[in-house]
Coordinates of C-alpha atoms and ligand atoms in Angstrom, one line a residue:
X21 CA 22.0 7.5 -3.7
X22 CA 21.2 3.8 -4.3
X23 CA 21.2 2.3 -7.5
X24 CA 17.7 2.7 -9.1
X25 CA 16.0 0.8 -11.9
X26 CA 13.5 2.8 -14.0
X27 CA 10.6 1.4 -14.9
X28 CA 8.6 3.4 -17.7
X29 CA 4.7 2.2 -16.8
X30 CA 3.1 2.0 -20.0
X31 CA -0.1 1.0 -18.2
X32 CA 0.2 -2.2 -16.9
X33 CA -2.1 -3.6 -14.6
X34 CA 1.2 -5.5 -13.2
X35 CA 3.5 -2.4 -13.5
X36 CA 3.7 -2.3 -9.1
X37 CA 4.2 -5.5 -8.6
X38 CA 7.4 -5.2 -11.6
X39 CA 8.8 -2.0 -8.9
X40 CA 8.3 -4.5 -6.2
X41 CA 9.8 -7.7 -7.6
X42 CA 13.0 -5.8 -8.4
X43 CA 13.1 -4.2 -4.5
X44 CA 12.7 -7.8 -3.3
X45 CA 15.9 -8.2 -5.0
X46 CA 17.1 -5.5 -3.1
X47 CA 17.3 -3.0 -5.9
X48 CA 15.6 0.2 -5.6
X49 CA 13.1 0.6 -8.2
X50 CA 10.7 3.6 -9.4
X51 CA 8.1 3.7 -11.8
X52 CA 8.5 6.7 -14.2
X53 CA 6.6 7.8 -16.9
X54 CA 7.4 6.7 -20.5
X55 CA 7.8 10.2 -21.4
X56 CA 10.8 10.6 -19.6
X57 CA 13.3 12.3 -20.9
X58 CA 16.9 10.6 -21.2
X59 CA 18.4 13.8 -19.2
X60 CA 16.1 12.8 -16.2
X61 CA 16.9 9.3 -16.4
X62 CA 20.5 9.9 -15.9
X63 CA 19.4 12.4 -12.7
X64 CA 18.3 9.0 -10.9
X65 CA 20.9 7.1 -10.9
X66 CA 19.3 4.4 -13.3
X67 CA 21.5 1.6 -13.6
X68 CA 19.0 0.0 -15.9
X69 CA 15.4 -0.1 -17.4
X70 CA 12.4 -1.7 -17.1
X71 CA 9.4 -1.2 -20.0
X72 CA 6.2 -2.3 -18.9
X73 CA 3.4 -4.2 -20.3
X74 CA 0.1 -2.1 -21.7
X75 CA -3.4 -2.4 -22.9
X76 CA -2.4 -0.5 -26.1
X77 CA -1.4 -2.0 -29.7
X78 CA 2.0 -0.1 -30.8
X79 CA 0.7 0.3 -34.3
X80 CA -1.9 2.1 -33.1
X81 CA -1.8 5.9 -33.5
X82 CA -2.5 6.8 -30.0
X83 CA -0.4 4.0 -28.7
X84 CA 2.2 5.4 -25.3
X85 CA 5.9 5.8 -27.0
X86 CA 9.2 6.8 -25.4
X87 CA 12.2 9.0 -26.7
X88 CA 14.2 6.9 -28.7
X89 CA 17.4 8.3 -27.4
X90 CA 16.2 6.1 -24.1
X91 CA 18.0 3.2 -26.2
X92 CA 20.9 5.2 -27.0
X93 CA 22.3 5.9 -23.1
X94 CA 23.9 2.5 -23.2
X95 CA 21.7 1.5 -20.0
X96 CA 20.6 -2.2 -19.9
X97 CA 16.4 -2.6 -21.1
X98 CA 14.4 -5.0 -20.3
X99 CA 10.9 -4.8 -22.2
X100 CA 7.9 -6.9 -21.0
X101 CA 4.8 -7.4 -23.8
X102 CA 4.1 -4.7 -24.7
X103 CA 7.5 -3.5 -23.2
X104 CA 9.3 -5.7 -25.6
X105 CA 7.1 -4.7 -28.6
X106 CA 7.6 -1.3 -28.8
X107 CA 11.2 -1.6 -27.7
X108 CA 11.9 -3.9 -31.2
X109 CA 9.7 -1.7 -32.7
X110 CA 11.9 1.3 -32.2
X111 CA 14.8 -1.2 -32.9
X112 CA 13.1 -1.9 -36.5
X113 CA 10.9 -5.0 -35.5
X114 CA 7.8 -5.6 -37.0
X115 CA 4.8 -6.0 -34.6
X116 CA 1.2 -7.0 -36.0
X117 CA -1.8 -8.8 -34.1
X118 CA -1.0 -12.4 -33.1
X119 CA -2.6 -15.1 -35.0
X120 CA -4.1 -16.8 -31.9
X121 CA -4.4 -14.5 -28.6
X122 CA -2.4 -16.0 -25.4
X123 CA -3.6 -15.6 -21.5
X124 CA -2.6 -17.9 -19.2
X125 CA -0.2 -20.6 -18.7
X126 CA 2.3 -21.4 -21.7
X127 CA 5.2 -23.7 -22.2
X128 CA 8.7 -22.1 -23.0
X129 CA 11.2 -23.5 -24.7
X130 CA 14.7 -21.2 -24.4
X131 CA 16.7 -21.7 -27.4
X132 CA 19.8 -19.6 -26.2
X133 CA 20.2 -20.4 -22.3
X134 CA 22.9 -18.0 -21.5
X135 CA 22.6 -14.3 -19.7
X136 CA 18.8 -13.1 -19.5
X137 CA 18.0 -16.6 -19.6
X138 CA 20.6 -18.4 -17.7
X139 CA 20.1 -20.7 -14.9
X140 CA 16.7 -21.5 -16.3
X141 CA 15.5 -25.1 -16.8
X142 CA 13.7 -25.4 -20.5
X143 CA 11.1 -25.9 -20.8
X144 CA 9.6 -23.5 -18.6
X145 CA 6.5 -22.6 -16.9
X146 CA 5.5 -19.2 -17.9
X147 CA 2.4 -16.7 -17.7
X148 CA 1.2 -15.2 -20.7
X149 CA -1.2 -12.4 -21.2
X150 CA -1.1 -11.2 -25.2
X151 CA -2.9 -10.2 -28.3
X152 CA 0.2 -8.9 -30.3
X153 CA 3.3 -10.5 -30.9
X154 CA 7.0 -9.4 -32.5
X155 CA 6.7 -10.8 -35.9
X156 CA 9.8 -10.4 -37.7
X157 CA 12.7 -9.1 -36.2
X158 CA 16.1 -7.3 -37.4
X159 CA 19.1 -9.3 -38.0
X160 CA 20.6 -7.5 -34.9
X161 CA 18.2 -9.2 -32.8
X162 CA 18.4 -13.2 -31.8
X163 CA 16.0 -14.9 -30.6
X164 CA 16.5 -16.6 -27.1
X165 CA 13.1 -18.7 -26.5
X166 CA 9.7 -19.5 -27.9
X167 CA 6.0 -21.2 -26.8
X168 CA 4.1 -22.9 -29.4
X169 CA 2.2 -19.7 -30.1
X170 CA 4.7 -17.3 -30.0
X171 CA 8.0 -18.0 -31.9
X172 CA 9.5 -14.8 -30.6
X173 CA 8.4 -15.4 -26.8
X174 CA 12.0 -13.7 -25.4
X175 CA 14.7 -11.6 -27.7
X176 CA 18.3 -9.8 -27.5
X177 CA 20.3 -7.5 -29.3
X178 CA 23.7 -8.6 -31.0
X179 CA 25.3 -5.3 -30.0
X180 CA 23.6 -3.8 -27.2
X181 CA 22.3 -4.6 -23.9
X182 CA 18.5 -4.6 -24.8
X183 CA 16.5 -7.6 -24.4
X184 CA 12.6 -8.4 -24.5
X185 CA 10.1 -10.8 -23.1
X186 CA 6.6 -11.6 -23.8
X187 CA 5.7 -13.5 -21.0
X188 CA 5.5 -12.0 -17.8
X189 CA 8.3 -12.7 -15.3
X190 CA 7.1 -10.1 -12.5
X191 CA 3.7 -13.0 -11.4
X192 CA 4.3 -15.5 -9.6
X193 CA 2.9 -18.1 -12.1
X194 CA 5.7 -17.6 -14.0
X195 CA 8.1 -19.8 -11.7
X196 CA 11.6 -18.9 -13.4
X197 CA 10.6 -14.8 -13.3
X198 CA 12.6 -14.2 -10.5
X199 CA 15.7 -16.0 -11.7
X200 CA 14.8 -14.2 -14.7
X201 CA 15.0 -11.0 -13.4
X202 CA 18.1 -11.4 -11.0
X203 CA 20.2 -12.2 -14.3
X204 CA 18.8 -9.4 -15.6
X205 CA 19.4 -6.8 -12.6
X206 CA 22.8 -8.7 -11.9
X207 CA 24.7 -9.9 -14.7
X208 CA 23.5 -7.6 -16.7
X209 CA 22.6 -4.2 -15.0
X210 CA 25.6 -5.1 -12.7
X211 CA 23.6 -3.8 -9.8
X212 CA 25.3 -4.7 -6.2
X213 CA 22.0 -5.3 -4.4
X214 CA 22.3 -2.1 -2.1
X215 CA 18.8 -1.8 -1.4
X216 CA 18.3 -2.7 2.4
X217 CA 16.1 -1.4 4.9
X218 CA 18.8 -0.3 7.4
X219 CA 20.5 1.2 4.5
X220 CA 17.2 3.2 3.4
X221 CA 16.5 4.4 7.2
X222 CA 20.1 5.4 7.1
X223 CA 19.6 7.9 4.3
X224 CA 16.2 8.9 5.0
X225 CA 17.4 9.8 8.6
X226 CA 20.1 11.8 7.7
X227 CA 18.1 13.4 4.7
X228 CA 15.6 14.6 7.5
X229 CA 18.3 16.2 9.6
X230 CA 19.6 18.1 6.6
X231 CA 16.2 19.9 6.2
X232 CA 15.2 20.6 9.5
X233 CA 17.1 23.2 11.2
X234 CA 18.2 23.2 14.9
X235 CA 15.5 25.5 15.0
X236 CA 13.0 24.3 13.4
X237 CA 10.1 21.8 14.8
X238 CA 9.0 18.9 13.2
X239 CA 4.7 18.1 14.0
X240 CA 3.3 14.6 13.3
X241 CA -0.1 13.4 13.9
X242 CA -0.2 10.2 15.6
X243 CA -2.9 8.2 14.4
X244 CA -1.5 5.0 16.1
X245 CA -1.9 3.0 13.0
X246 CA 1.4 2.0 11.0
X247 CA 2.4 4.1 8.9
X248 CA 2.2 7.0 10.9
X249 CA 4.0 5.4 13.7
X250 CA 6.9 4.5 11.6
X251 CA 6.8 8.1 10.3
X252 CA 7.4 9.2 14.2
X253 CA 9.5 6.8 14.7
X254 CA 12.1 7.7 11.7
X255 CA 12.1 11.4 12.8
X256 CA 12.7 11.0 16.2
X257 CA 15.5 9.1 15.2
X258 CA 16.6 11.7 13.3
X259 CA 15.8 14.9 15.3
X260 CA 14.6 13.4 18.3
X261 CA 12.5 16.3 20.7
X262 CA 12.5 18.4 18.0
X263 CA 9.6 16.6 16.9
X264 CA 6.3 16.6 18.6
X265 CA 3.1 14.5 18.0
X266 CA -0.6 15.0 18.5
X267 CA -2.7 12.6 19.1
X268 CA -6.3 13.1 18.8
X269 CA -8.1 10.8 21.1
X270 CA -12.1 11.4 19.1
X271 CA -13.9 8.6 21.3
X272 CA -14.6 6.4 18.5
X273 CA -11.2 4.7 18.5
X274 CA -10.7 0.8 19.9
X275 CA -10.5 0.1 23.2
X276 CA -7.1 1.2 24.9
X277 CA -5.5 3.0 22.0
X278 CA -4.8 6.2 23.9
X279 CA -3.0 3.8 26.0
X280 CA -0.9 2.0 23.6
X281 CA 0.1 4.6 22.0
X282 CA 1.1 6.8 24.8
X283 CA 3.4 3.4 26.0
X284 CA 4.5 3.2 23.0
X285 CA 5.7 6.7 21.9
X286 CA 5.7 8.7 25.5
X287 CA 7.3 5.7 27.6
X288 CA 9.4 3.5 25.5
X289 CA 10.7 6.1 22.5
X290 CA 10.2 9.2 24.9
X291 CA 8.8 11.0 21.8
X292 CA 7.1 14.4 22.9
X293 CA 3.7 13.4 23.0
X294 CA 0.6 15.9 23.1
X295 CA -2.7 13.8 23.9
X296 CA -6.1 15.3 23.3
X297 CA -8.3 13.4 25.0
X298 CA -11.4 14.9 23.1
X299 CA -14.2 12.5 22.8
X300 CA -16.7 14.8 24.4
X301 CA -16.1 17.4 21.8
X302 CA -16.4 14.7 18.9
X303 CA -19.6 13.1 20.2
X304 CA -21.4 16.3 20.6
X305 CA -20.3 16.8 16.7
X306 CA -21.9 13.5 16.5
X307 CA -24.8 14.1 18.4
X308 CA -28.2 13.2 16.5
X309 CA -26.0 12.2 13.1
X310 CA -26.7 9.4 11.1
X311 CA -26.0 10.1 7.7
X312 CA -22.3 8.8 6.8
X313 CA -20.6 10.8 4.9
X314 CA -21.9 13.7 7.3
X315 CA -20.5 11.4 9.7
X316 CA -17.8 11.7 8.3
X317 CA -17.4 15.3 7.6
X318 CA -18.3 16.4 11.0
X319 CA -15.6 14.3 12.6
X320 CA -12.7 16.0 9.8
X321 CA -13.7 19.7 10.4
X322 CA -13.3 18.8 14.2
X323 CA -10.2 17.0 13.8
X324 CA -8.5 19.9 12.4
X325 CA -10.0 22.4 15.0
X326 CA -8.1 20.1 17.5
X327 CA -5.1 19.7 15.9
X328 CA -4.7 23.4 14.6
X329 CA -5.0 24.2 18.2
X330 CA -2.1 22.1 19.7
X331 CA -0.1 23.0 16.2
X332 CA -0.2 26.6 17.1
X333 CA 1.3 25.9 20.5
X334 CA 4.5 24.7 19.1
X335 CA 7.0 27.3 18.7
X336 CA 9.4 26.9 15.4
X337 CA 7.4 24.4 14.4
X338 CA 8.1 24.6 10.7
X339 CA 7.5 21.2 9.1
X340 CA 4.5 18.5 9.0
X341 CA 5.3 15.3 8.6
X342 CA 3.1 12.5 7.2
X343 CA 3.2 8.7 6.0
X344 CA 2.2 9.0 2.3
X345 CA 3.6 5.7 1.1
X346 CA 4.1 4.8 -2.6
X347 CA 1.3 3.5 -4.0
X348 CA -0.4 7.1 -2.7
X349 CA 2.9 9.0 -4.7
X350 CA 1.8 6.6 -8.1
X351 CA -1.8 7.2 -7.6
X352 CA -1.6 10.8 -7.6
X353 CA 1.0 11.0 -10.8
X354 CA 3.9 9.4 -11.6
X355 CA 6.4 9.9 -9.0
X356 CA 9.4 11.2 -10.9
X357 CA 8.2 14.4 -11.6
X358 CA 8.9 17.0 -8.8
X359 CA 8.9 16.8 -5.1
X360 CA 5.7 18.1 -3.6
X361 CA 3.5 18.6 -7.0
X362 CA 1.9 15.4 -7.0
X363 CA 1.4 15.2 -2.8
X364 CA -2.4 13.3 -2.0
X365 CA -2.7 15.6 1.5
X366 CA -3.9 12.7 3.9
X367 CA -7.2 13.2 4.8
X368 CA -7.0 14.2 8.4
X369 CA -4.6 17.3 7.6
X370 CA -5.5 18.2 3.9
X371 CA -8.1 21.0 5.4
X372 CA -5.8 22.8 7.6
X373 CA -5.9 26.8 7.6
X374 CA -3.8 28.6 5.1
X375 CA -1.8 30.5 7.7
X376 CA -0.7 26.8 9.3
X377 CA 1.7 27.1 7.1
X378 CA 3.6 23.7 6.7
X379 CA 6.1 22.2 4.7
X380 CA 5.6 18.9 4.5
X381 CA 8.3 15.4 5.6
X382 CA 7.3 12.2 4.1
X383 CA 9.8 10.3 5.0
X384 CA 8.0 7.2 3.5
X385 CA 6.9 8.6 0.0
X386 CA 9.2 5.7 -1.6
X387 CA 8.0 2.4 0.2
X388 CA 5.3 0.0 -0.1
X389 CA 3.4 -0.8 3.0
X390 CA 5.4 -4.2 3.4
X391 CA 8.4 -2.2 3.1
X392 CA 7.1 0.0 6.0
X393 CA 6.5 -2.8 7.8
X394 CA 10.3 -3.7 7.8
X395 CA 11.0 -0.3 8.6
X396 CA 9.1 -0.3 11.8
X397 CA 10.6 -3.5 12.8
X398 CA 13.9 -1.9 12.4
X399 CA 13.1 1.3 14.2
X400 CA 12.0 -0.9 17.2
X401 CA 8.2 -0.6 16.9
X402 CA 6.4 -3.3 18.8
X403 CA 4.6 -6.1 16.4
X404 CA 1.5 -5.1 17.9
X405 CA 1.1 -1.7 16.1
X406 CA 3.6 -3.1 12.5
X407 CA 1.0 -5.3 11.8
X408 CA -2.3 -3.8 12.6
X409 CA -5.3 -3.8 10.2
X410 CA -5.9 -0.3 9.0
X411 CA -8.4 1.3 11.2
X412 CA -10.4 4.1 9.0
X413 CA -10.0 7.7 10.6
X414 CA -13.7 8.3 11.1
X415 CA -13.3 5.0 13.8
X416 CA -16.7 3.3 14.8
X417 CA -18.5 6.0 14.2
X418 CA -18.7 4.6 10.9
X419 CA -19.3 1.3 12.4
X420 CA -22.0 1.9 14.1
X421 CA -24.8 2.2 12.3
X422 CA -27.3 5.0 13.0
X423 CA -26.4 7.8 15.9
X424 CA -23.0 7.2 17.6
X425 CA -23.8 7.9 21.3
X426 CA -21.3 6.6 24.1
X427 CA -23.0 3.7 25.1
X428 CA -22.9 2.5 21.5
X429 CA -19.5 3.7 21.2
X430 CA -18.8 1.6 24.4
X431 CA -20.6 -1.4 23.3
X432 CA -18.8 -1.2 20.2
X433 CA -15.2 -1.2 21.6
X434 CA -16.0 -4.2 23.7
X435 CA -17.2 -6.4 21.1
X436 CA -14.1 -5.4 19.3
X437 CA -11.8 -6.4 21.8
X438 CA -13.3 -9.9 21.8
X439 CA -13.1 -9.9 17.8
X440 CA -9.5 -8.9 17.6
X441 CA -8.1 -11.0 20.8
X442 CA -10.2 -14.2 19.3
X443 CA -8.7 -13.3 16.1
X444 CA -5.1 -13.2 17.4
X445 CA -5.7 -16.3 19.4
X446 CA -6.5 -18.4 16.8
X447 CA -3.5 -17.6 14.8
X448 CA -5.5 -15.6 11.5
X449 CA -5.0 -11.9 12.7
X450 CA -1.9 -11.4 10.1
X451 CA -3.9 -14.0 7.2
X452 CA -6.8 -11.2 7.2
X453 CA -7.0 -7.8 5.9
X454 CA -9.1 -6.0 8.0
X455 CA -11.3 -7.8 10.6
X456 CA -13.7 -5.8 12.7
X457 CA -17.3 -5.5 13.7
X458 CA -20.6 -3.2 13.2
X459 CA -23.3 -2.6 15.3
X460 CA -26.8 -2.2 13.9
X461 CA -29.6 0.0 15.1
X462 CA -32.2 -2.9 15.2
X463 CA -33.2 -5.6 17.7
X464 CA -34.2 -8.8 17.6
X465 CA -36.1 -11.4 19.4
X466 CA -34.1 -14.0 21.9
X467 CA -34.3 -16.5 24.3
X468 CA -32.1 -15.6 27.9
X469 CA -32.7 -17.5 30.9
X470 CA -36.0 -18.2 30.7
X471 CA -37.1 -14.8 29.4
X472 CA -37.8 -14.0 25.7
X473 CA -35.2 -10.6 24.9
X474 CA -36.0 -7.7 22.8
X475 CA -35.9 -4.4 24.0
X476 CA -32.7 -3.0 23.9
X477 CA -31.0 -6.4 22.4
X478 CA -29.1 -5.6 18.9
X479 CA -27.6 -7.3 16.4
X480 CA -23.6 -7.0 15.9
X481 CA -22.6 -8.5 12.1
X482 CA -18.6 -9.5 11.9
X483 CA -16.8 -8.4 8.7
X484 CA -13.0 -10.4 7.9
X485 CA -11.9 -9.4 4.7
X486 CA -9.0 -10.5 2.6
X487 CA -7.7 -8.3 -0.1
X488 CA -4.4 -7.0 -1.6
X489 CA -5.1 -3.2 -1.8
X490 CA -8.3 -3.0 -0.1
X491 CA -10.2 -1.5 -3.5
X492 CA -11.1 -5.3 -3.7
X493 CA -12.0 -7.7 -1.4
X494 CA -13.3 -10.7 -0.6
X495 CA -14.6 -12.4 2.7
X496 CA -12.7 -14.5 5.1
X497 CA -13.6 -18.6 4.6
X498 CA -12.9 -18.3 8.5
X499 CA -13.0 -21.5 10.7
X500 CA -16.8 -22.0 12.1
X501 CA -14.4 -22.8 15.1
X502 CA -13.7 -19.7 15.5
X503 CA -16.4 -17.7 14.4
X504 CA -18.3 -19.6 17.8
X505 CA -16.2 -18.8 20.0
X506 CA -16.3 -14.9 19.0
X507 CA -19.8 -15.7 19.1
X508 CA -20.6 -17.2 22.3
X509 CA -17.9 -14.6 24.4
X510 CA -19.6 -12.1 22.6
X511 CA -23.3 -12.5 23.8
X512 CA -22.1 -13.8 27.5
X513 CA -19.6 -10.8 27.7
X514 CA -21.2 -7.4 26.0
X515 CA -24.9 -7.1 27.8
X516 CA -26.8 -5.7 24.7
X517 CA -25.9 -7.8 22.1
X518 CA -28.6 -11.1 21.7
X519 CA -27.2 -12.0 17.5
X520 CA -24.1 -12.4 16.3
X521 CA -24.1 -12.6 12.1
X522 CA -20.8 -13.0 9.4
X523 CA -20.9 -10.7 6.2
X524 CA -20.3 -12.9 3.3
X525 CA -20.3 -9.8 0.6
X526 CA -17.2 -9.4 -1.5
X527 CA -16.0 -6.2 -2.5
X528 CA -17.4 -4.8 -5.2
X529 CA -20.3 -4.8 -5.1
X530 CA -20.1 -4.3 -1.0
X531 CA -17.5 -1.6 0.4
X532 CA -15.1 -2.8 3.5
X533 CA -16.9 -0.6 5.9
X534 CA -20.3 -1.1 6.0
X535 CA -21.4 3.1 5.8
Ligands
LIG614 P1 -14.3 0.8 1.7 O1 -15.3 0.8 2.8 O2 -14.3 2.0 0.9 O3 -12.9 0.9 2.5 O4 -14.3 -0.5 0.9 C1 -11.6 0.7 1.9 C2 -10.6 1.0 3.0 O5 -10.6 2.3 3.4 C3 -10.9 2.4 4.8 N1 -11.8 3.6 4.9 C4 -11.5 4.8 5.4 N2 -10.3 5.2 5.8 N3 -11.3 7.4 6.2 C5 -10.2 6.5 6.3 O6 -9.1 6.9 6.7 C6 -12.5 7.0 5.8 O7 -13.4 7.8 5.7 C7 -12.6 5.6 5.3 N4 -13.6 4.9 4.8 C8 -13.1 3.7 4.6 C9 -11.5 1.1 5.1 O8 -11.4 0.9 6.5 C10 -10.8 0.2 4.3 O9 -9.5 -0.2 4.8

């Protein structure tokens, strides 16, 4: 079990990026919830804490707590604003509004530049983000640095190894977090650094092959976009034809995706691979629809027909295994409480019949999608499907606005194939988000040849977004460069098409997809 760091989210906006700065310091990190108990904490393995920031006041009556006896285990704590506040607090601090609020940049000036704040150069650069502040503190604490608005800016105790800061170290604008945070998960959790991806796939392997019998089947739907893959990938390593993957094949996928991921699973990891090539039965679902989210629905309730059916076929097969990552875990609950309460079913399988009995493998419940990334490079997965753009599991149908027949659907795929190749060609596929393009149920008026265009001429708008966690976005400041050349290959390639336009909406108010 690797060495964990707790990190009690008191609801921080920055509490993920805290788990992930401590990972990228390869220590394994969890967020928890600040009611944990101090019984549970010693169940993970916690070689230290983390207390996040907050958006509450701690005098407040309502304000998020922990058990006191958190400070009494003799574990290392590191408290972050409002982290640090209630941790004095508790420690017999006194906390009250600050006399001038602090967001952004602030100058610090370390008085005591030793431990938490050792191989720092004062002043430093640090980010700020404050209304309260530690006012006056117990003799047993000493002060370690201050900004001209904050006296207190950074604290520790005499006795114990409990320290606090108000700045934040886990955003980049703070340039000397990082160095801030190894002394803290170093010299003074006395972590090793045993957090490695080849470590991680090591235990996660051998974990699977504990649970699954020599009996027992493992089923994984192949969606060909990362994070199933590297699911597939990890079990086969672990039980190898024991597991078996469907891939539904629903017609509104990109061009050559059957194919690539039949080279990539059936040929190259000889994975048992069951292909239903069903775009006939999904297009008849589709038939006459133009409504989105009906769209939508159709496309799920015929999904699970099709994948109930192979699932049935598979004797022994006991176990379902699917690529919740992290953030999913976190959004659903905190993740330290149970195994399979808190589980956000994936949208393709969440409607399966009762009597498909499953339990469920998610073998990447504990990484962020970087993290899978890694993985799949160290299972041997080709860059080409690591670093995709997430491709939504209602496919073009949702991209094409209006009915989705298979001309459109075949238009569609083409226009995307230019999109993505131009896209890779010119060196910004990995610098974008998501990068794709919808087809619109209108014409316009052109100019071919000598002819004027119209009738059955449409308009395809491009989309390139940018975004962190795709629930905001903005739009790609793209080179014009490349934008023409999509363009022009575009209208002299995919008969149909006589107007090429760019989205410029960011997200909100606009969604990604465009239905
Ligand atoms: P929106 O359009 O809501 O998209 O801004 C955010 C992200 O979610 C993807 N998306 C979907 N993924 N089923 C999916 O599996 C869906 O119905 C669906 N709708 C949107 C979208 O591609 C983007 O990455």
């Amino acid at each position: 079990m690797n060495q964990c760091i707790a990190i009690l989210d008191f609801g921080s906006q920055y509490a993920q990026l805290i788990a992930r700065r401590v990972r990228e310091n390869r220590v394994f990190s969890r967020l928890v919830s600040p009611t944990i108990s101090p019984a549970e904490l010693r169940e993970m393995n916690a070689a230290g804490l983390i207390f996040s920031g907050g958006p509450a006041s701690v005098y407040e009556q309502s304000a998020p707590r922990c058990d006191p006896g958190l400070l009494e285990l003799g574990l290392p704590v590191l408290g972050i604003c409002y982290g640090m506040q209630v941790t004095c607090q508790l420690l017999g601090a006194h906390v009250e509004a600050a006399p001038a609020r602090e967001y952004g940049r602030a100058k610090l000036d370390i008085i005591e530049p030793a431990g938490l704040m050792g191989r720092i150069n004062s002043p430093a650069g640090v980010w700020m983000s404050h209304g309260d502040m530690v006012h006056t503190l117990p003799e047993e604490f000493i002060p370690l640095a201050r900004t001209a608005n904050c006296p207190i800016a950074a604290v520790r105790h005499r006795d114990r190894p409990v320290f606090g800061v108000q700045f934040h170290p886990e955003v980049t604008h703070t340039a000397c977090g990082s160095q801030l945070l190894r002394n803290f998960l170093y010299d003074i959790c006395g972590c090793s650094g045993d957090w490695e991806m080849g470590n991680f796939i090591a235990g996660a392997v051998a974990e699977v092959r504990q649970r699954v019998g020599p009996e027992d089947r493992v089923i994984c739907g192949l969606s060909g976009g990362v994070d199933s893959s590297v699911t597939a990938a990890l079990i086969h390593e672990a039980i190898g034809d024991r597991l078996v993957c469907i891939f539904v094949d629903n017609g509104v996928l990109r061009k050559g995706e059957a194919a690539l991921v039949e080279s990539t699973f059936r040929d190259h990891f000889r994975i048992d691979l069951r292909v239903d090539r069903a775009a006939d039965r999904f297009l008849a679902q589709l038939a006459g629809v133009v409504e989105p989210q009906e769209k939508r629905r159709r496309i799920g309730h015929e999904f699970i027909r099709v994948f109930e059916r192979h699932a049935r076929t598979v004797p022994g097969a006991r176990f379902l295994a699917q690529g919740t990552l992290y953030p999913d875990v976190i959004e659903s609950g905190h993740g330290y409480s149970g195994h399979a309460a808190n589980i956000k079913l994936h949208h393709n399988v969440g409607g399966l019949p009762a009597d498909l009995d499953f339990e469920l493998i998610e073998p990447l419940r504990d990484l962020f999608k970087d993290e899978v990334r890694l993985a799949g490079e160290h299972l041997g997965l080709p860059a080409e499907i690591i670093w995709r753009h997430p491709f939504p599991g209602p496919g073009l149908a949702v991209r094409i606005i209006g009915e989705v027949t298979a001309e459109r659907v075949a238009l569609l795929q083409s226009v995307d194939e230019i999109v993505i190749d131009e896209i890779r060609a010119a060196g910004w596929y990995r610098k974008i988000g998501q990068a794709f393009a919808v087809l619109l149920p209108i014409s316009t008026v052109g100019v071919m040849g000598d002819g004027r265009s119209y009738e059955g001429q449409h308009v395809v708008a491009l989309r390139f977004v940018e975004t962190a966690d795709f629930m905001t976005a903005d739009w790609v400041h793209i080179d014009y460069e490349v934008l023409g050349r999509i363009s022009t290959r575009i209208m002299n390639e995919v008969p149909g098409v006589n107007r090429v336009v760019y989205d410029v909406s960011s997200k909100p108010p606009s969604t990604i997809e465009w239905e």
